[in-house]
Amino acid sequence: MAELEGLEYGKSDFVLLDEVTMEQFMENLRLRFEKGRIYTFIGEVVVSVNPYRQLDIYGKEVIEDYRGRELYENPPHLYAVADAAYKAMKRRAKDTCIVISGESGAGKTEASKYIMQYIAAITNPSQRAEVESVKNVLLKSNCVLEAFGNAKTNRNDNSSRFGKYMDINFNFNGDPTGGHINNYLLEKSRVVQQQEGERNFHSFYQVLRGGSDELLKSLYLQRDPAQYAYTSQGASVTLASNNDSLCHKAVMAALKVIGFTAEEIISIYKILSTILHLGNLQFTSDGEHVILVGEDTVKHISELTSTEPENARKTLLYRTVATGGGEVIEKGHNEQEASYGRDAFAKALYERLFAWIVGRINSVIEVKDYNPALHGKNTVIGVLDIYGFEIFDNNSFEQFCINYCNEKLQQLFIELILRQEQDEYQREGITWQHIEYFNNQIIVDLVEQPHKGIISILDEACLTAGKVTDTVCLDSMNKKLGQHPHYTSRKLCPADKTMEFNRDFRIRHYAGDVTYSVEGFLDKNKDPLFQDFKRLMYNSSDPVLKEMWPDGKMSITEVTKRPLTAATLFKNSIIALVYKLACKEPYYVRCIKPNEVKSPMLFNDGRCQHQVAYLGLLENVRVSDQEAVEAIVNQHGFEDDVAYGHTKLFVRTPRTLFTLEQERAALIPILVLFLQKVWRGALARMRCRKIRAIYTIMAYYKCYKVKAHFWEVERCFANVRNMADYGKSVEWPKPPAALVQFHRITQHLYRRWWARQLIKNIPPSDMAEVRAKVAALSALSGERVDWGYSRAWERDYLASAKDSPLTSTNFVRITKELKNKDQYSQVLFSCSVRMLNWFNNTKDRALLITDKHIYRLEPKKHFKVQKRISLDVVGVSVTSGSDQMVALHTTSQDDFLVHLQRGQLNPNQDRVGELVGSLTDHFTRVKNTPLPVKVCSTGLQVHMSGKPKSITVETKPGQTVADFKKSRTGFTLLLPHQ
């Protein structure tokens, strides 16, 4: 590192200081800051100083410099610790975490973004689409969470007003497969009020200044934030490095990339606009009742929340309560209660919106269908970016919770880095000098200890019946904590005029003394919201809003368990977070804020020294520096740099460690290959034995299943000859996989046998009709429902005395003459038809089809032959309806278009199937060629005298007989109305 940076930049690792004193530590830190070196190591801990400017040290080339390199191979950088955590996770399949800590404005959020970008850049070298998608969502989620969870404070233009812990899941290849985000304690009080010089959450200003005119119009919003009570305080506050309009476009794009639907995005901005409109609601009193000022605003709110205006108005003015007897009454608010309810509703809306956005992101990035047996071990890198320690002019409940969280994280740092290392020295028998450090467990206990801690006292006050004020709660804290060395108040210390009587208490935190105002503590801890608002939102027709308020479905009279207070919920979540971090191998980034005016040039010694002190950085250096020498590793020449404990080797300087790491890295592939060879051989032999056993079992089982199937089939079909349906109703047993093909063949043979049993009983005289019906069934393919299959087929209807009693004798005589003349063998079909003539007029004619010709006959002229063509039909077209229209297509493109007339035998019988079946059977058996049959659902296409015509079918009221009528594209068959 010294070779890469040069001595003019100071010591790149604080453990290399000649003497570990606060003066040398600060001198080295200042020198590196002034030279643009904002990162410095303390062993494996990275100290980061906020430069308050953009530095060209984060590009692709820099990423490549740190990819896969050891921690001390390159100058200190966030990328170095990110790569170390990634390598530890990938090499040892061990879960790791990167804890980023420091004051508000020290650069924690930016550090977390750079770490995320580095992990995204070095993973997925094969560019698999699903992994790239996960990476994109993980990166884009930062943009969305900053918009809705960050705000401008007096210390920081982009201050995280919530805590964020993100787990990134990796597969055995080291590629990210998903993740999960935990959010902690959103500062929702900021929604309705901000301190002077601060702004509301970025999202409000982004939509007002960056939303399109159409969007703002649909949300009933004006572009000026000063028009709204909740954003007016920060409307004139400018940001040095944040363009609200550009950020809005980036957030909209990020939401789409993550997977939010267009409907979900508009619902998000409807909720934001609802909050802004709520802030502008005013209440006045007419003496007895509270009145809403501005009904239009209520209408806008109800429209944006998809609720009824009257319900919204009543919810804002009244509270529904249940009496002890189960009676439900409406109690009107006074002005103060109505304003309180409005603000509580606005805060709850934003808090639930934020939680829903986080949950929606989690639903997209969570690892799905993970199976360790198939996908290998799933390892995790956790990244913690949580609010820094805060001391404001007015510190309230939020600062109390935030600073308690920092106490817990500092305690974790002490446990893992300082105390454990010193305890290890003692166990290993290493000569060392005990380092004094501040153990802040006493402050953690002050806040969270059961029955005695501040949170327990707050909860007890919240649960006490009757009117318990913040002042009463402060008195209770004074009584129970008056002797605690880290707690005081004005009552306990009357001479300290920096605190107010009955209002302030002070905690001596590890980072400094903080005075808290107890005003509002109980309200914020109870976090009350009238149930009417929850019911109003649950009954919204907007599915996004409804999903956010599941507790709104409870009835008014339903008795529920008292919910946990805000402080207890936060305490439980932070304890769970610390437990989660303690289970992982930690890497630390300790952020330092160089000045209070966000200057890239100013290094305030007092402020920085204070942070170095309370972060325990000097003690961290001393623990590393006291590594004594007990034995010499002669073969490496580390005479003054290595000591042996009872079970571990202790190394003082990074160069020695780096050399050892290099040699270890060179040896690992050789050992790994050898172990892989031996283990793969063992695995292959075990697998071979298992496969042999499996195949043996499979062979016997297969044989059993085959025999069992044969026995089952034999049992099922043993008596089918004596059944009325010859076993058609018998259900076939399901075959094993090996017999699927055999099963199909067996079924086919059975069906042929079954058909034979039926056919053998049919008289030879009926076989022609059976064949014709089978041919019709095949040709029509089930597309025509009724085709006359259930009746006897006459075929030659004009020769039937029953069907044509007046003309049958004459027709028989004429057909005998035609048979002698044209030498045909049989009549395939005949009946009376309605037919188009050459002049496109419709006439009643007779249709005769023989095995050689098709005849058009004139019935009124003793069946004189009008047209005769060879039976050279190239196709038949019919409709899928019940009409009797048939088109016989010919090679001469002069098609026969007829409507079959029903005779006296049965006026309702369908003869289309009979004609189709007779022709199809003849063509198949005699001509040995298939006859194309087309069943049309809308109409027919024919050629007449070589010209194409379209034939449609219509039902016409008042029509007595079927007839053809000329249309624009051809003809229409008009049918009588049934």
PDB file of C-alpha atoms in Angstrom, residues 342-425:
ATOM      1  CA  ARG A 342     -56.073  14.544  10.403  1.00  0.00           C
ATOM      2  CA  ASP A 343     -52.319  14.674  11.123  1.00  0.00           C
ATOM      3  CA  ALA A 344     -52.285  11.148  12.555  1.00  0.00           C
ATOM      4  CA  PHE A 345     -54.076   9.912   9.456  1.00  0.00           C
ATOM      5  CA  ALA A 346     -51.567  11.668   7.156  1.00  0.00           C
ATOM      6  CA  LYS A 347     -48.619  10.153   9.042  1.00  0.00           C
ATOM      7  CA  ALA A 348     -50.152   6.681   9.018  1.00  0.00           C
ATOM      8  CA  LEU A 349     -50.915   6.931   5.280  1.00  0.00           C
ATOM      9  CA  TYR A 350     -47.286   7.728   4.508  1.00  0.00           C
ATOM     10  CA  GLU A 351     -45.884   5.113   6.894  1.00  0.00           C
ATOM     11  CA  ARG A 352     -48.046   2.369   5.385  1.00  0.00           C
ATOM     12  CA  LEU A 353     -47.264   3.530   1.857  1.00  0.00           C
ATOM     13  CA  PHE A 354     -43.550   3.262   2.600  1.00  0.00           C
ATOM     14  CA  ALA A 355     -43.934  -0.175   4.207  1.00  0.00           C
ATOM     15  CA  TRP A 356     -46.013  -1.329   1.217  1.00  0.00           C
ATOM     16  CA  ILE A 357     -43.354  -0.116  -1.244  1.00  0.00           C
ATOM     17  CA  VAL A 358     -40.655  -2.017   0.674  1.00  0.00           C
ATOM     18  CA  GLY A 359     -42.850  -5.125   0.767  1.00  0.00           C
ATOM     19  CA  ARG A 360     -43.577  -4.811  -2.952  1.00  0.00           C
ATOM     20  CA  ILE A 361     -39.841  -4.585  -3.719  1.00  0.00           C
ATOM     21  CA  ASN A 362     -39.221  -7.625  -1.496  1.00  0.00           C
ATOM     22  CA  SER A 363     -41.867  -9.623  -3.370  1.00  0.00           C
ATOM     23  CA  VAL A 364     -39.912  -8.990  -6.576  1.00  0.00           C
ATOM     24  CA  ILE A 365     -36.370  -9.638  -5.309  1.00  0.00           C
ATOM     25  CA  GLU A 366     -36.990 -12.465  -2.848  1.00  0.00           C
ATOM     26  CA  VAL A 367     -35.407 -15.812  -3.751  1.00  0.00           C
ATOM     27  CA  LYS A 368     -38.130 -17.999  -5.226  1.00  0.00           C
ATOM     28  CA  ASP A 369     -38.345 -21.790  -5.459  1.00  0.00           C
ATOM     29  CA  TYR A 370     -35.013 -22.237  -3.672  1.00  0.00           C
ATOM     30  CA  ASN A 371     -33.999 -25.819  -3.012  1.00  0.00           C
ATOM     31  CA  PRO A 372     -30.579 -26.323  -1.357  1.00  0.00           C
ATOM     32  CA  ALA A 373     -30.345 -29.879  -2.738  1.00  0.00           C
ATOM     33  CA  LEU A 374     -30.720 -28.583  -6.302  1.00  0.00           C
ATOM     34  CA  HIS A 375     -29.212 -25.105  -6.138  1.00  0.00           C
ATOM     35  CA  GLY A 376     -26.461 -25.529  -3.568  1.00  0.00           C
ATOM     36  CA  LYS A 377     -25.869 -23.468  -0.415  1.00  0.00           C
ATOM     37  CA  ASN A 378     -27.450 -20.049  -0.393  1.00  0.00           C
ATOM     38  CA  THR A 379     -25.110 -17.499   1.209  1.00  0.00           C
ATOM     39  CA  VAL A 380     -25.806 -13.911   2.199  1.00  0.00           C
ATOM     40  CA  ILE A 381     -24.073 -10.550   2.329  1.00  0.00           C
ATOM     41  CA  GLY A 382     -25.910  -8.089   4.542  1.00  0.00           C
ATOM     42  CA  VAL A 383     -25.503  -4.327   4.073  1.00  0.00           C
ATOM     43  CA  LEU A 384     -26.621  -2.113   6.965  1.00  0.00           C
ATOM     44  CA  ASP A 385     -27.230   1.567   6.232  1.00  0.00           C
ATOM     45  CA  ILE A 386     -28.979   2.941   9.265  1.00  0.00           C
ATOM     46  CA  TYR A 387     -29.565   6.419  10.618  1.00  0.00           C
ATOM     47  CA  GLY A 388     -26.572   7.947  12.344  1.00  0.00           C
ATOM     48  CA  PHE A 389     -26.351   9.331  15.835  1.00  0.00           C
ATOM     49  CA  GLU A 390     -28.345  12.589  16.031  1.00  0.00           C
ATOM     50  CA  ILE A 391     -28.179  15.612  18.316  1.00  0.00           C
ATOM     51  CA  PHE A 392     -30.538  18.431  17.302  1.00  0.00           C
ATOM     52  CA  ASP A 393     -31.672  21.601  19.028  1.00  0.00           C
ATOM     53  CA  ASN A 394     -34.931  19.809  19.778  1.00  0.00           C
ATOM     54  CA  ASN A 395     -34.604  16.043  20.217  1.00  0.00           C
ATOM     55  CA  SER A 396     -37.818  14.046  20.412  1.00  0.00           C
ATOM     56  CA  PHE A 397     -38.991  10.439  20.444  1.00  0.00           C
ATOM     57  CA  GLU A 398     -37.471   9.712  16.991  1.00  0.00           C
ATOM     58  CA  GLN A 399     -33.990  10.845  18.046  1.00  0.00           C
ATOM     59  CA  PHE A 400     -34.317   8.794  21.230  1.00  0.00           C
ATOM     60  CA  CYS A 401     -35.008   5.636  19.178  1.00  0.00           C
ATOM     61  CA  ILE A 402     -32.316   6.442  16.600  1.00  0.00           C
ATOM     62  CA  ASN A 403     -29.649   7.010  19.245  1.00  0.00           C
ATOM     63  CA  TYR A 404     -30.683   3.833  21.085  1.00  0.00           C
ATOM     64  CA  CYS A 405     -30.191   1.953  17.804  1.00  0.00           C
ATOM     65  CA  ASN A 406     -26.680   3.413  17.489  1.00  0.00           C
ATOM     66  CA  GLU A 407     -25.926   2.349  21.059  1.00  0.00           C
ATOM     67  CA  LYS A 408     -26.875  -1.246  20.134  1.00  0.00           C
ATOM     68  CA  LEU A 409     -24.691  -1.189  17.027  1.00  0.00           C
ATOM     69  CA  GLN A 410     -21.771   0.305  18.924  1.00  0.00           C
ATOM     70  CA  GLN A 411     -22.195  -2.435  21.520  1.00  0.00           C
ATOM     71  CA  LEU A 412     -22.043  -5.014  18.737  1.00  0.00           C
ATOM     72  CA  PHE A 413     -18.838  -3.391  17.429  1.00  0.00           C
ATOM     73  CA  ILE A 414     -17.304  -3.471  20.893  1.00  0.00           C
ATOM     74  CA  GLU A 415     -18.313  -7.109  21.369  1.00  0.00           C
ATOM     75  CA  LEU A 416     -16.987  -8.307  18.010  1.00  0.00           C
ATOM     76  CA  ILE A 417     -13.908  -6.160  17.454  1.00  0.00           C
ATOM     77  CA  LEU A 418     -12.542  -5.024  20.789  1.00  0.00           C
ATOM     78  CA  ARG A 419     -13.627  -7.302  23.603  1.00  0.00           C
ATOM     79  CA  GLN A 420     -13.507 -10.575  21.662  1.00  0.00           C
ATOM     80  CA  GLU A 421     -10.002  -9.816  20.379  1.00  0.00           C
ATOM     81  CA  GLN A 422      -8.659  -8.988  23.824  1.00  0.00           C
ATOM     82  CA  ASP A 423     -10.366 -12.068  25.273  1.00  0.00           C
ATOM     83  CA  GLU A 424      -8.717 -14.102  22.519  1.00  0.00           C
ATOM     84  CA  TYR A 425      -5.275 -12.740  23.440  1.00  0.00           C
TER      85      TYR A 425
END
